[in-house]
Amino acid sequence: MLVSLLLLLIAVTYRVVLGITGSGQMDGWHNFSPLAAIALCGAIYLPRRLAIALPLVALFISDIFLNAHYAAPLLTIEILPRYFALGLCVALGLAVRRQAALPLVLGASVVGSVAFYVITNTGSWLAEPMYAKTAAGWWQALVTGLPGYPPTLAFFRNSLLSDLFFTALFVGCMAVSRKVEAPAAVKAHELA
């Protein structure tokens, strides 16, 4: 439980700090976040209750801080696709939970990244009045976004890279911790 709370604190802090300092010199880091990897890997390695709650609580807490910083309302129609997409990442993790080999987990990470991108940008297209409600407007939401902001494909690139990076890091840490714990458990059993 302590590790899960620490993971939550790190994810929230990382997202908030990057979100607040995400202008100027940090522009290239937009959407480089561990949340989708936490959702996916949490569903694989954590108890089910934590697997569902941890990423959603992390997103909500970080949304509180970021929306306050940018003077944006917390509850808007655009938050629903974000939470739905993150929940989909949890569902992908639960689906691969029993056979969590690295290639399968990384494949699920790619699927989660693409789904998150399409779902959240479609939500923005539907909610943002500056997008034409046509196929061309939807394409603009998926590829270029709104004028004055980085292209949405840059956000997707960063999301995909961060999802793969943090997923591989999480899986690697779990593999190392299992190797460290296994000999200690055997030694404790031999001493008993």
Short mmCIF file of N, CA and C in Angstrom, two decimals:
data_model
loop_
_atom_site.label_atom_id
_atom_site.label_comp_id
_atom_site.label_asym_id
_atom_site.label_seq_id
_atom_site.Cartn_x
_atom_site.Cartn_y
_atom_site.Cartn_z
N MET A 1 0.82 -1.19 0.00
CA MET A 1 0.00 0.00 0.00
C MET A 1 0.87 1.25 0.00
N LEU A 2 1.95 1.23 0.75
CA LEU A 2 2.84 2.38 0.82
C LEU A 2 3.46 2.68 -0.54
N VAL A 3 3.85 1.63 -1.26
CA VAL A 3 4.43 1.81 -2.60
C VAL A 3 3.40 2.44 -3.53
N SER A 4 2.15 2.02 -3.44
CA SER A 4 1.08 2.57 -4.28
C SER A 4 0.87 4.05 -3.99
N LEU A 5 0.87 4.41 -2.72
CA LEU A 5 0.70 5.82 -2.36
C LEU A 5 1.89 6.65 -2.82
N LEU A 6 3.08 6.09 -2.73
CA LEU A 6 4.27 6.78 -3.21
C LEU A 6 4.19 6.97 -4.72
N LEU A 7 3.76 5.95 -5.42
CA LEU A 7 3.58 6.04 -6.87
C LEU A 7 2.57 7.13 -7.23
N LEU A 8 1.47 7.19 -6.48
CA LEU A 8 0.47 8.23 -6.69
C LEU A 8 1.06 9.62 -6.48
N LEU A 9 1.80 9.79 -5.41
CA LEU A 9 2.41 11.08 -5.11
C LEU A 9 3.40 11.49 -6.20
N ILE A 10 4.22 10.56 -6.65
CA ILE A 10 5.20 10.86 -7.71
C ILE A 10 4.48 11.24 -9.01
N ALA A 11 3.44 10.48 -9.38
CA ALA A 11 2.71 10.77 -10.63
C ALA A 11 2.06 12.14 -10.58
N VAL A 12 1.42 12.45 -9.45
CA VAL A 12 0.76 13.75 -9.31
C VAL A 12 1.79 14.87 -9.36
N THR A 13 2.87 14.73 -8.60
CA THR A 13 3.91 15.75 -8.56
C THR A 13 4.53 15.95 -9.94
N TYR A 14 4.86 14.87 -10.61
CA TYR A 14 5.46 14.94 -11.95
C TYR A 14 4.54 15.67 -12.91
N ARG A 15 3.25 15.27 -12.94
CA ARG A 15 2.30 15.89 -13.88
C ARG A 15 2.09 17.37 -13.57
N VAL A 16 1.98 17.71 -12.29
CA VAL A 16 1.76 19.10 -11.91
C VAL A 16 2.98 19.95 -12.23
N VAL A 17 4.16 19.50 -11.85
CA VAL A 17 5.37 20.28 -12.12
C VAL A 17 5.58 20.46 -13.61
N LEU A 18 5.41 19.39 -14.38
CA LEU A 18 5.58 19.50 -15.82
C LEU A 18 4.49 20.37 -16.44
N GLY A 19 3.26 20.28 -15.93
CA GLY A 19 2.18 21.09 -16.45
C GLY A 19 2.36 22.57 -16.16
N ILE A 20 2.88 22.89 -15.00
CA ILE A 20 3.07 24.29 -14.63
C ILE A 20 4.30 24.88 -15.32
N THR A 21 5.35 24.09 -15.44
CA THR A 21 6.57 24.59 -16.09
C THR A 21 6.58 24.24 -17.57
N GLY A 22 5.46 23.77 -18.10
CA GLY A 22 5.40 23.27 -19.47
C GLY A 22 5.41 24.31 -20.56
N SER A 23 5.76 25.51 -20.24
CA SER A 23 5.86 26.52 -21.29
C SER A 23 7.32 26.95 -21.42
N GLY A 24 7.61 27.61 -22.48
CA GLY A 24 8.98 28.09 -22.67
C GLY A 24 9.93 26.96 -22.98
N GLN A 25 10.89 26.74 -22.11
CA GLN A 25 11.94 25.74 -22.34
C GLN A 25 11.41 24.31 -22.27
N MET A 26 10.24 24.11 -21.68
CA MET A 26 9.72 22.76 -21.50
C MET A 26 8.69 22.37 -22.57
N ASP A 27 8.53 23.18 -23.62
CA ASP A 27 7.50 22.92 -24.62
C ASP A 27 7.57 21.52 -25.21
N GLY A 28 8.75 20.99 -25.40
CA GLY A 28 8.89 19.67 -25.99
C GLY A 28 8.41 18.54 -25.11
N TRP A 29 8.09 18.83 -23.85
CA TRP A 29 7.72 17.79 -22.88
C TRP A 29 6.21 17.70 -22.65
N HIS A 30 5.39 18.48 -23.39
CA HIS A 30 3.95 18.39 -23.21
C HIS A 30 3.50 16.94 -23.38
N ASN A 31 2.68 16.47 -22.46
CA ASN A 31 2.10 15.12 -22.47
C ASN A 31 3.11 14.01 -22.22
N PHE A 32 4.30 14.31 -21.77
CA PHE A 32 5.23 13.25 -21.37
C PHE A 32 4.92 12.94 -19.92
N SER A 33 4.02 11.99 -19.71
CA SER A 33 3.43 11.75 -18.40
C SER A 33 3.37 10.26 -18.08
N PRO A 34 3.49 9.90 -16.81
CA PRO A 34 3.43 8.48 -16.42
C PRO A 34 2.01 7.95 -16.18
N LEU A 35 0.98 8.77 -16.31
CA LEU A 35 -0.35 8.32 -15.88
C LEU A 35 -0.89 7.11 -16.64
N ALA A 36 -0.77 7.10 -17.96
CA ALA A 36 -1.28 5.95 -18.71
C ALA A 36 -0.49 4.68 -18.39
N ALA A 37 0.81 4.82 -18.18
CA ALA A 37 1.63 3.65 -17.80
C ALA A 37 1.24 3.16 -16.41
N ILE A 38 0.94 4.09 -15.51
CA ILE A 38 0.49 3.69 -14.18
C ILE A 38 -0.85 2.98 -14.27
N ALA A 39 -1.73 3.47 -15.13
CA ALA A 39 -3.03 2.83 -15.31
C ALA A 39 -2.85 1.41 -15.85
N LEU A 40 -2.04 1.26 -16.87
CA LEU A 40 -1.82 -0.04 -17.49
C LEU A 40 -1.09 -0.99 -16.55
N CYS A 41 0.04 -0.56 -16.03
CA CYS A 41 0.86 -1.44 -15.19
C CYS A 41 0.24 -1.64 -13.81
N GLY A 42 -0.44 -0.62 -13.32
CA GLY A 42 -1.13 -0.79 -12.05
C GLY A 42 -2.17 -1.89 -12.14
N ALA A 43 -2.87 -1.95 -13.27
CA ALA A 43 -3.88 -3.00 -13.47
C ALA A 43 -3.24 -4.38 -13.58
N ILE A 44 -2.00 -4.42 -14.01
CA ILE A 44 -1.30 -5.71 -14.13
C ILE A 44 -0.76 -6.16 -12.78
N TYR A 45 -0.15 -5.26 -12.03
CA TYR A 45 0.61 -5.65 -10.84
C TYR A 45 -0.04 -5.35 -9.50
N LEU A 46 -0.98 -4.43 -9.44
CA LEU A 46 -1.57 -4.05 -8.15
C LEU A 46 -2.88 -4.79 -7.93
N PRO A 47 -3.34 -4.84 -6.67
CA PRO A 47 -4.68 -5.39 -6.43
C PRO A 47 -5.72 -4.61 -7.24
N ARG A 48 -6.78 -5.27 -7.65
CA ARG A 48 -7.77 -4.66 -8.56
C ARG A 48 -8.31 -3.32 -8.06
N ARG A 49 -8.61 -3.21 -6.77
CA ARG A 49 -9.16 -1.96 -6.25
C ARG A 49 -8.20 -0.80 -6.48
N LEU A 50 -6.93 -1.02 -6.19
CA LEU A 50 -5.92 0.02 -6.41
C LEU A 50 -5.68 0.24 -7.89
N ALA A 51 -5.76 -0.81 -8.68
CA ALA A 51 -5.51 -0.71 -10.11
C ALA A 51 -6.47 0.26 -10.77
N ILE A 52 -7.69 0.29 -10.30
CA ILE A 52 -8.69 1.18 -10.88
C ILE A 52 -8.61 2.56 -10.25
N ALA A 53 -8.47 2.61 -8.94
CA ALA A 53 -8.52 3.89 -8.23
C ALA A 53 -7.25 4.73 -8.41
N LEU A 54 -6.09 4.12 -8.39
CA LEU A 54 -4.82 4.86 -8.39
C LEU A 54 -4.68 5.82 -9.57
N PRO A 55 -4.83 5.38 -10.82
CA PRO A 55 -4.65 6.33 -11.92
C PRO A 55 -5.73 7.41 -11.97
N LEU A 56 -6.97 7.05 -11.63
CA LEU A 56 -8.04 8.03 -11.68
C LEU A 56 -7.88 9.09 -10.58
N VAL A 57 -7.47 8.65 -9.40
CA VAL A 57 -7.21 9.60 -8.31
C VAL A 57 -6.02 10.50 -8.66
N ALA A 58 -4.98 9.91 -9.24
CA ALA A 58 -3.81 10.71 -9.64
C ALA A 58 -4.20 11.76 -10.67
N LEU A 59 -5.01 11.38 -11.64
CA LEU A 59 -5.45 12.33 -12.66
C LEU A 59 -6.30 13.43 -12.04
N PHE A 60 -7.22 13.05 -11.16
CA PHE A 60 -8.10 14.04 -10.55
C PHE A 60 -7.33 15.03 -9.67
N ILE A 61 -6.42 14.52 -8.84
CA ILE A 61 -5.64 15.41 -7.97
C ILE A 61 -4.78 16.35 -8.80
N SER A 62 -4.12 15.83 -9.82
CA SER A 62 -3.29 16.70 -10.65
C SER A 62 -4.15 17.68 -11.45
N ASP A 63 -5.36 17.26 -11.87
CA ASP A 63 -6.27 18.19 -12.54
C ASP A 63 -6.65 19.35 -11.62
N ILE A 64 -6.86 19.07 -10.34
CA ILE A 64 -7.20 20.14 -9.39
C ILE A 64 -6.10 21.20 -9.39
N PHE A 65 -4.85 20.77 -9.26
CA PHE A 65 -3.73 21.72 -9.22
C PHE A 65 -3.55 22.45 -10.55
N LEU A 66 -3.56 21.71 -11.64
CA LEU A 66 -3.32 22.32 -12.95
C LEU A 66 -4.46 23.27 -13.34
N ASN A 67 -5.69 22.86 -13.11
CA ASN A 67 -6.81 23.74 -13.46
C ASN A 67 -6.81 25.00 -12.60
N ALA A 68 -6.42 24.87 -11.34
CA ALA A 68 -6.30 26.06 -10.48
C ALA A 68 -5.20 26.98 -11.01
N HIS A 69 -4.06 26.41 -11.41
CA HIS A 69 -2.95 27.20 -11.93
C HIS A 69 -3.35 27.96 -13.19
N TYR A 70 -4.08 27.31 -14.08
CA TYR A 70 -4.48 27.93 -15.35
C TYR A 70 -5.85 28.61 -15.27
N ALA A 71 -6.42 28.69 -14.07
CA ALA A 71 -7.74 29.31 -13.86
C ALA A 71 -8.79 28.70 -14.79
N ALA A 72 -8.73 27.40 -14.93
CA ALA A 72 -9.68 26.67 -15.78
C ALA A 72 -10.68 25.94 -14.88
N PRO A 73 -11.90 25.80 -15.32
CA PRO A 73 -12.89 25.07 -14.50
C PRO A 73 -12.48 23.60 -14.39
N LEU A 74 -12.74 23.02 -13.24
CA LEU A 74 -12.37 21.62 -13.01
C LEU A 74 -13.31 20.66 -13.72
N LEU A 75 -14.58 20.94 -13.66
CA LEU A 75 -15.56 20.03 -14.24
C LEU A 75 -16.07 20.58 -15.56
N THR A 76 -15.57 20.00 -16.64
CA THR A 76 -16.02 20.35 -17.97
C THR A 76 -16.34 19.07 -18.72
N ILE A 77 -16.99 19.21 -19.84
CA ILE A 77 -17.32 18.04 -20.65
C ILE A 77 -16.06 17.36 -21.19
N GLU A 78 -14.98 18.10 -21.32
CA GLU A 78 -13.75 17.53 -21.88
C GLU A 78 -13.02 16.60 -20.92
N ILE A 79 -13.37 16.59 -19.63
CA ILE A 79 -12.69 15.66 -18.72
C ILE A 79 -13.20 14.24 -18.90
N LEU A 80 -14.43 14.09 -19.35
CA LEU A 80 -15.00 12.75 -19.50
C LEU A 80 -14.18 11.86 -20.44
N PRO A 81 -13.79 12.34 -21.63
CA PRO A 81 -12.97 11.47 -22.49
C PRO A 81 -11.62 11.12 -21.86
N ARG A 82 -11.01 12.03 -21.11
CA ARG A 82 -9.72 11.73 -20.47
C ARG A 82 -9.87 10.60 -19.46
N TYR A 83 -10.89 10.68 -18.62
CA TYR A 83 -11.09 9.64 -17.61
C TYR A 83 -11.52 8.32 -18.26
N PHE A 84 -12.34 8.40 -19.30
CA PHE A 84 -12.74 7.19 -20.02
C PHE A 84 -11.53 6.52 -20.65
N ALA A 85 -10.66 7.32 -21.30
CA ALA A 85 -9.47 6.77 -21.97
C ALA A 85 -8.51 6.16 -20.95
N LEU A 86 -8.36 6.81 -19.80
CA LEU A 86 -7.49 6.26 -18.76
C LEU A 86 -8.09 4.96 -18.21
N GLY A 87 -9.41 4.93 -18.08
CA GLY A 87 -10.08 3.69 -17.67
C GLY A 87 -9.88 2.58 -18.69
N LEU A 88 -9.81 2.94 -19.96
CA LEU A 88 -9.53 1.95 -21.00
C LEU A 88 -8.11 1.38 -20.84
N CYS A 89 -7.17 2.20 -20.45
CA CYS A 89 -5.81 1.71 -20.18
C CYS A 89 -5.82 0.71 -19.03
N VAL A 90 -6.63 0.98 -18.01
CA VAL A 90 -6.78 0.03 -16.90
C VAL A 90 -7.35 -1.28 -17.44
N ALA A 91 -8.37 -1.19 -18.28
CA ALA A 91 -8.99 -2.40 -18.84
C ALA A 91 -7.98 -3.21 -19.67
N LEU A 92 -7.12 -2.52 -20.42
CA LEU A 92 -6.08 -3.22 -21.17
C LEU A 92 -5.13 -3.95 -20.23
N GLY A 93 -4.76 -3.29 -19.13
CA GLY A 93 -3.89 -3.94 -18.15
C GLY A 93 -4.54 -5.16 -17.53
N LEU A 94 -5.82 -5.05 -17.20
CA LEU A 94 -6.53 -6.21 -16.64
C LEU A 94 -6.60 -7.34 -17.66
N ALA A 95 -6.70 -7.00 -18.95
CA ALA A 95 -6.79 -8.02 -20.00
C ALA A 95 -5.49 -8.80 -20.16
N VAL A 96 -4.35 -8.15 -19.94
CA VAL A 96 -3.06 -8.84 -20.11
C VAL A 96 -2.44 -9.27 -18.78
N ARG A 97 -3.17 -9.11 -17.72
CA ARG A 97 -2.68 -9.37 -16.36
C ARG A 97 -2.10 -10.78 -16.19
N ARG A 98 -2.74 -11.77 -16.75
CA ARG A 98 -2.31 -13.16 -16.54
C ARG A 98 -1.08 -13.55 -17.36
N GLN A 99 -0.85 -12.91 -18.49
CA GLN A 99 0.32 -13.22 -19.32
C GLN A 99 1.08 -11.93 -19.61
N ALA A 100 1.62 -11.33 -18.59
CA ALA A 100 2.23 -10.00 -18.69
C ALA A 100 3.68 -10.06 -19.16
N ALA A 101 3.91 -10.65 -20.32
CA ALA A 101 5.24 -10.64 -20.92
C ALA A 101 5.50 -9.26 -21.50
N LEU A 102 6.75 -8.82 -21.49
CA LEU A 102 7.10 -7.46 -21.92
C LEU A 102 6.56 -7.11 -23.30
N PRO A 103 6.71 -7.96 -24.34
CA PRO A 103 6.17 -7.56 -25.66
C PRO A 103 4.65 -7.33 -25.63
N LEU A 104 3.92 -8.15 -24.89
CA LEU A 104 2.47 -7.99 -24.80
C LEU A 104 2.11 -6.71 -24.05
N VAL A 105 2.83 -6.42 -22.98
CA VAL A 105 2.57 -5.21 -22.19
C VAL A 105 2.90 -3.97 -23.02
N LEU A 106 4.02 -3.99 -23.74
CA LEU A 106 4.36 -2.84 -24.59
C LEU A 106 3.35 -2.67 -25.73
N GLY A 107 2.86 -3.78 -26.28
CA GLY A 107 1.82 -3.70 -27.30
C GLY A 107 0.53 -3.09 -26.73
N ALA A 108 0.18 -3.49 -25.51
CA ALA A 108 -0.99 -2.91 -24.86
C ALA A 108 -0.77 -1.42 -24.61
N SER A 109 0.47 -1.04 -24.32
CA SER A 109 0.79 0.37 -24.10
C SER A 109 0.57 1.18 -25.38
N VAL A 110 0.99 0.63 -26.52
CA VAL A 110 0.78 1.30 -27.81
C VAL A 110 -0.72 1.43 -28.10
N VAL A 111 -1.47 0.35 -27.90
CA VAL A 111 -2.91 0.39 -28.13
C VAL A 111 -3.56 1.43 -27.22
N GLY A 112 -3.14 1.46 -25.96
CA GLY A 112 -3.67 2.44 -25.01
C GLY A 112 -3.34 3.87 -25.43
N SER A 113 -2.12 4.08 -25.92
CA SER A 113 -1.72 5.42 -26.37
C SER A 113 -2.56 5.90 -27.55
N VAL A 114 -2.74 5.02 -28.52
CA VAL A 114 -3.53 5.38 -29.70
C VAL A 114 -4.99 5.64 -29.30
N ALA A 115 -5.54 4.77 -28.47
CA ALA A 115 -6.92 4.95 -28.03
C ALA A 115 -7.08 6.25 -27.24
N PHE A 116 -6.14 6.53 -26.34
CA PHE A 116 -6.19 7.76 -25.54
C PHE A 116 -6.17 8.98 -26.46
N TYR A 117 -5.28 8.95 -27.44
CA TYR A 117 -5.15 10.05 -28.40
C TYR A 117 -6.45 10.28 -29.18
N VAL A 118 -7.00 9.22 -29.75
CA VAL A 118 -8.21 9.35 -30.56
C VAL A 118 -9.40 9.76 -29.70
N ILE A 119 -9.55 9.14 -28.54
CA ILE A 119 -10.70 9.45 -27.67
C ILE A 119 -10.64 10.89 -27.15
N THR A 120 -9.48 11.31 -26.65
CA THR A 120 -9.40 12.65 -26.06
C THR A 120 -9.48 13.74 -27.12
N ASN A 121 -8.88 13.52 -28.28
CA ASN A 121 -8.96 14.52 -29.33
C ASN A 121 -10.35 14.57 -29.96
N THR A 122 -11.02 13.45 -30.02
CA THR A 122 -12.41 13.46 -30.48
C THR A 122 -13.27 14.21 -29.48
N GLY A 123 -13.02 14.02 -28.19
CA GLY A 123 -13.74 14.77 -27.17
C GLY A 123 -13.50 16.27 -27.30
N SER A 124 -12.25 16.65 -27.57
CA SER A 124 -11.96 18.07 -27.78
C SER A 124 -12.68 18.61 -29.01
N TRP A 125 -12.69 17.83 -30.07
CA TRP A 125 -13.38 18.23 -31.30
C TRP A 125 -14.87 18.45 -31.04
N LEU A 126 -15.47 17.57 -30.25
CA LEU A 126 -16.90 17.70 -29.96
C LEU A 126 -17.20 18.89 -29.04
N ALA A 127 -16.30 19.17 -28.08
CA ALA A 127 -16.58 20.20 -27.07
C ALA A 127 -16.08 21.59 -27.46
N GLU A 128 -15.04 21.66 -28.25
CA GLU A 128 -14.42 22.96 -28.57
C GLU A 128 -15.14 23.62 -29.74
N PRO A 129 -15.73 24.79 -29.52
CA PRO A 129 -16.47 25.45 -30.60
C PRO A 129 -15.59 25.90 -31.78
N MET A 130 -14.28 26.02 -31.58
CA MET A 130 -13.41 26.47 -32.67
C MET A 130 -13.20 25.38 -33.74
N TYR A 131 -13.53 24.13 -33.42
CA TYR A 131 -13.42 23.06 -34.42
C TYR A 131 -14.73 22.98 -35.20
N ALA A 132 -14.61 22.93 -36.53
CA ALA A 132 -15.79 22.68 -37.36
C ALA A 132 -16.29 21.27 -37.07
N LYS A 133 -17.56 21.10 -36.98
CA LYS A 133 -18.14 19.78 -36.69
C LYS A 133 -18.32 19.01 -37.98
N THR A 134 -17.19 18.83 -38.67
CA THR A 134 -17.13 18.10 -39.93
C THR A 134 -15.98 17.11 -39.85
N ALA A 135 -15.84 16.28 -40.87
CA ALA A 135 -14.71 15.35 -40.92
C ALA A 135 -13.39 16.13 -40.95
N ALA A 136 -13.37 17.26 -41.66
CA ALA A 136 -12.16 18.09 -41.71
C ALA A 136 -11.84 18.68 -40.34
N GLY A 137 -12.86 19.08 -39.60
CA GLY A 137 -12.64 19.60 -38.25
C GLY A 137 -12.12 18.53 -37.31
N TRP A 138 -12.67 17.31 -37.44
CA TRP A 138 -12.19 16.19 -36.62
C TRP A 138 -10.73 15.88 -36.97
N TRP A 139 -10.40 15.90 -38.26
CA TRP A 139 -9.03 15.65 -38.69
C TRP A 139 -8.10 16.73 -38.13
N GLN A 140 -8.55 17.97 -38.12
CA GLN A 140 -7.76 19.06 -37.55
C GLN A 140 -7.51 18.78 -36.07
N ALA A 141 -8.51 18.31 -35.35
CA ALA A 141 -8.35 18.00 -33.93
C ALA A 141 -7.34 16.88 -33.73
N LEU A 142 -7.29 15.94 -34.66
CA LEU A 142 -6.36 14.81 -34.54
C LEU A 142 -4.93 15.15 -34.97
N VAL A 143 -4.78 16.07 -35.91
CA VAL A 143 -3.45 16.28 -36.52
C VAL A 143 -2.80 17.59 -36.08
N THR A 144 -3.51 18.69 -36.25
CA THR A 144 -2.86 19.98 -35.99
C THR A 144 -3.34 20.65 -34.72
N GLY A 145 -4.58 20.44 -34.34
CA GLY A 145 -5.12 21.12 -33.17
C GLY A 145 -5.49 22.56 -33.50
N LEU A 146 -5.57 23.36 -32.46
CA LEU A 146 -5.97 24.75 -32.62
C LEU A 146 -4.76 25.65 -32.84
N PRO A 147 -4.94 26.75 -33.57
CA PRO A 147 -3.84 27.70 -33.76
C PRO A 147 -3.35 28.24 -32.42
N GLY A 148 -2.04 28.44 -32.33
CA GLY A 148 -1.45 28.97 -31.11
C GLY A 148 -0.97 27.90 -30.14
N TYR A 149 -1.24 26.64 -30.44
CA TYR A 149 -0.82 25.53 -29.60
C TYR A 149 0.07 24.60 -30.42
N PRO A 150 0.89 23.79 -29.74
CA PRO A 150 1.66 22.80 -30.50
C PRO A 150 0.71 21.84 -31.22
N PRO A 151 1.15 21.27 -32.33
CA PRO A 151 0.29 20.32 -33.06
C PRO A 151 -0.08 19.13 -32.18
N THR A 152 -1.31 18.64 -32.35
CA THR A 152 -1.74 17.52 -31.53
C THR A 152 -0.92 16.27 -31.81
N LEU A 153 -0.34 16.17 -32.99
CA LEU A 153 0.54 15.03 -33.25
C LEU A 153 1.79 15.07 -32.37
N ALA A 154 2.24 16.27 -31.98
CA ALA A 154 3.37 16.38 -31.05
C ALA A 154 2.96 15.86 -29.68
N PHE A 155 1.72 16.18 -29.26
CA PHE A 155 1.22 15.64 -28.00
C PHE A 155 1.15 14.11 -28.06
N PHE A 156 0.67 13.59 -29.20
CA PHE A 156 0.58 12.14 -29.34
C PHE A 156 1.96 11.49 -29.31
N ARG A 157 2.91 12.07 -30.03
CA ARG A 157 4.27 11.53 -30.03
C ARG A 157 4.79 11.44 -28.60
N ASN A 158 4.64 12.51 -27.83
CA ASN A 158 5.13 12.53 -26.46
C ASN A 158 4.38 11.54 -25.58
N SER A 159 3.08 11.42 -25.79
CA SER A 159 2.30 10.45 -25.02
C SER A 159 2.76 9.03 -25.32
N LEU A 160 2.93 8.72 -26.60
CA LEU A 160 3.37 7.38 -26.98
C LEU A 160 4.75 7.07 -26.41
N LEU A 161 5.69 8.00 -26.56
CA LEU A 161 7.04 7.77 -26.03
C LEU A 161 7.05 7.64 -24.52
N SER A 162 6.28 8.50 -23.84
CA SER A 162 6.26 8.41 -22.38
C SER A 162 5.55 7.15 -21.91
N ASP A 163 4.49 6.75 -22.60
CA ASP A 163 3.80 5.51 -22.22
C ASP A 163 4.74 4.32 -22.36
N LEU A 164 5.47 4.25 -23.46
CA LEU A 164 6.41 3.14 -23.65
C LEU A 164 7.55 3.20 -22.63
N PHE A 165 8.09 4.39 -22.41
CA PHE A 165 9.20 4.56 -21.46
C PHE A 165 8.78 4.17 -20.04
N PHE A 166 7.68 4.77 -19.56
CA PHE A 166 7.27 4.50 -18.18
C PHE A 166 6.75 3.07 -18.02
N THR A 167 6.13 2.51 -19.05
CA THR A 167 5.70 1.12 -18.97
C THR A 167 6.90 0.19 -18.87
N ALA A 168 7.90 0.39 -19.73
CA ALA A 168 9.10 -0.44 -19.67
C ALA A 168 9.81 -0.26 -18.32
N LEU A 169 9.87 0.97 -17.82
CA LEU A 169 10.48 1.23 -16.52
C LEU A 169 9.72 0.50 -15.41
N PHE A 170 8.41 0.57 -15.43
CA PHE A 170 7.59 -0.09 -14.42
C PHE A 170 7.78 -1.60 -14.48
N VAL A 171 7.72 -2.18 -15.68
CA VAL A 171 7.89 -3.63 -15.83
C VAL A 171 9.30 -4.04 -15.38
N GLY A 172 10.30 -3.24 -15.74
CA GLY A 172 11.68 -3.53 -15.32
C GLY A 172 11.82 -3.48 -13.80
N CYS A 173 11.23 -2.47 -13.19
CA CYS A 173 11.30 -2.37 -11.72
C CYS A 173 10.60 -3.56 -11.06
N MET A 174 9.48 -3.98 -11.61
CA MET A 174 8.77 -5.13 -11.05
C MET A 174 9.60 -6.41 -11.20
N ALA A 175 10.28 -6.57 -12.33
CA ALA A 175 11.12 -7.75 -12.53
C ALA A 175 12.28 -7.76 -11.54
N VAL A 176 12.91 -6.61 -11.35
CA VAL A 176 14.02 -6.52 -10.40
C VAL A 176 13.53 -6.77 -8.98
N SER A 177 12.41 -6.18 -8.61
CA SER A 177 11.91 -6.37 -7.24
C SER A 177 11.53 -7.82 -6.99
N ARG A 178 11.01 -8.50 -8.01
CA ARG A 178 10.68 -9.92 -7.83
C ARG A 178 11.93 -10.77 -7.68
N LYS A 179 13.00 -10.42 -8.40
CA LYS A 179 14.25 -11.16 -8.26
C LYS A 179 14.88 -10.92 -6.91
N VAL A 180 14.74 -9.72 -6.39
CA VAL A 180 15.29 -9.39 -5.08
C VAL A 180 14.45 -10.05 -3.99
N GLU A 181 13.14 -10.03 -4.13
CA GLU A 181 12.24 -10.60 -3.12
C GLU A 181 12.30 -12.12 -3.09
N ALA A 182 12.46 -12.77 -4.24
CA ALA A 182 12.44 -14.23 -4.30
C ALA A 182 13.54 -14.86 -3.45
N PRO A 183 14.81 -14.47 -3.58
CA PRO A 183 15.84 -15.08 -2.72
C PRO A 183 15.63 -14.76 -1.25
N ALA A 184 15.12 -13.59 -0.94
CA ALA A 184 14.86 -13.24 0.45
C ALA A 184 13.75 -14.10 1.03
N ALA A 185 12.74 -14.40 0.22
CA ALA A 185 11.64 -15.26 0.68
C ALA A 185 12.12 -16.69 0.89
N VAL A 186 12.98 -17.18 -0.01
CA VAL A 186 13.54 -18.52 0.13
C VAL A 186 14.40 -18.60 1.37
N LYS A 187 15.24 -17.60 1.58
CA LYS A 187 16.12 -17.57 2.75
C LYS A 187 15.29 -17.53 4.04
N ALA A 188 14.22 -16.75 4.07
CA ALA A 188 13.36 -16.66 5.24
C ALA A 188 12.68 -18.01 5.49
N HIS A 189 12.28 -18.71 4.41
CA HIS A 189 11.64 -20.01 4.54
C HIS A 189 12.64 -21.04 5.08
N GLU A 190 13.91 -20.96 4.64
CA GLU A 190 14.92 -21.90 5.10
C GLU A 190 15.23 -21.68 6.57
N LEU A 191 15.18 -20.45 7.03
CA LEU A 191 15.47 -20.14 8.43
C LEU A 191 14.33 -20.54 9.35
N ALA A 192 13.13 -20.66 8.81
CA ALA A 192 11.96 -20.97 9.65
C ALA A 192 11.88 -22.41 10.06
#
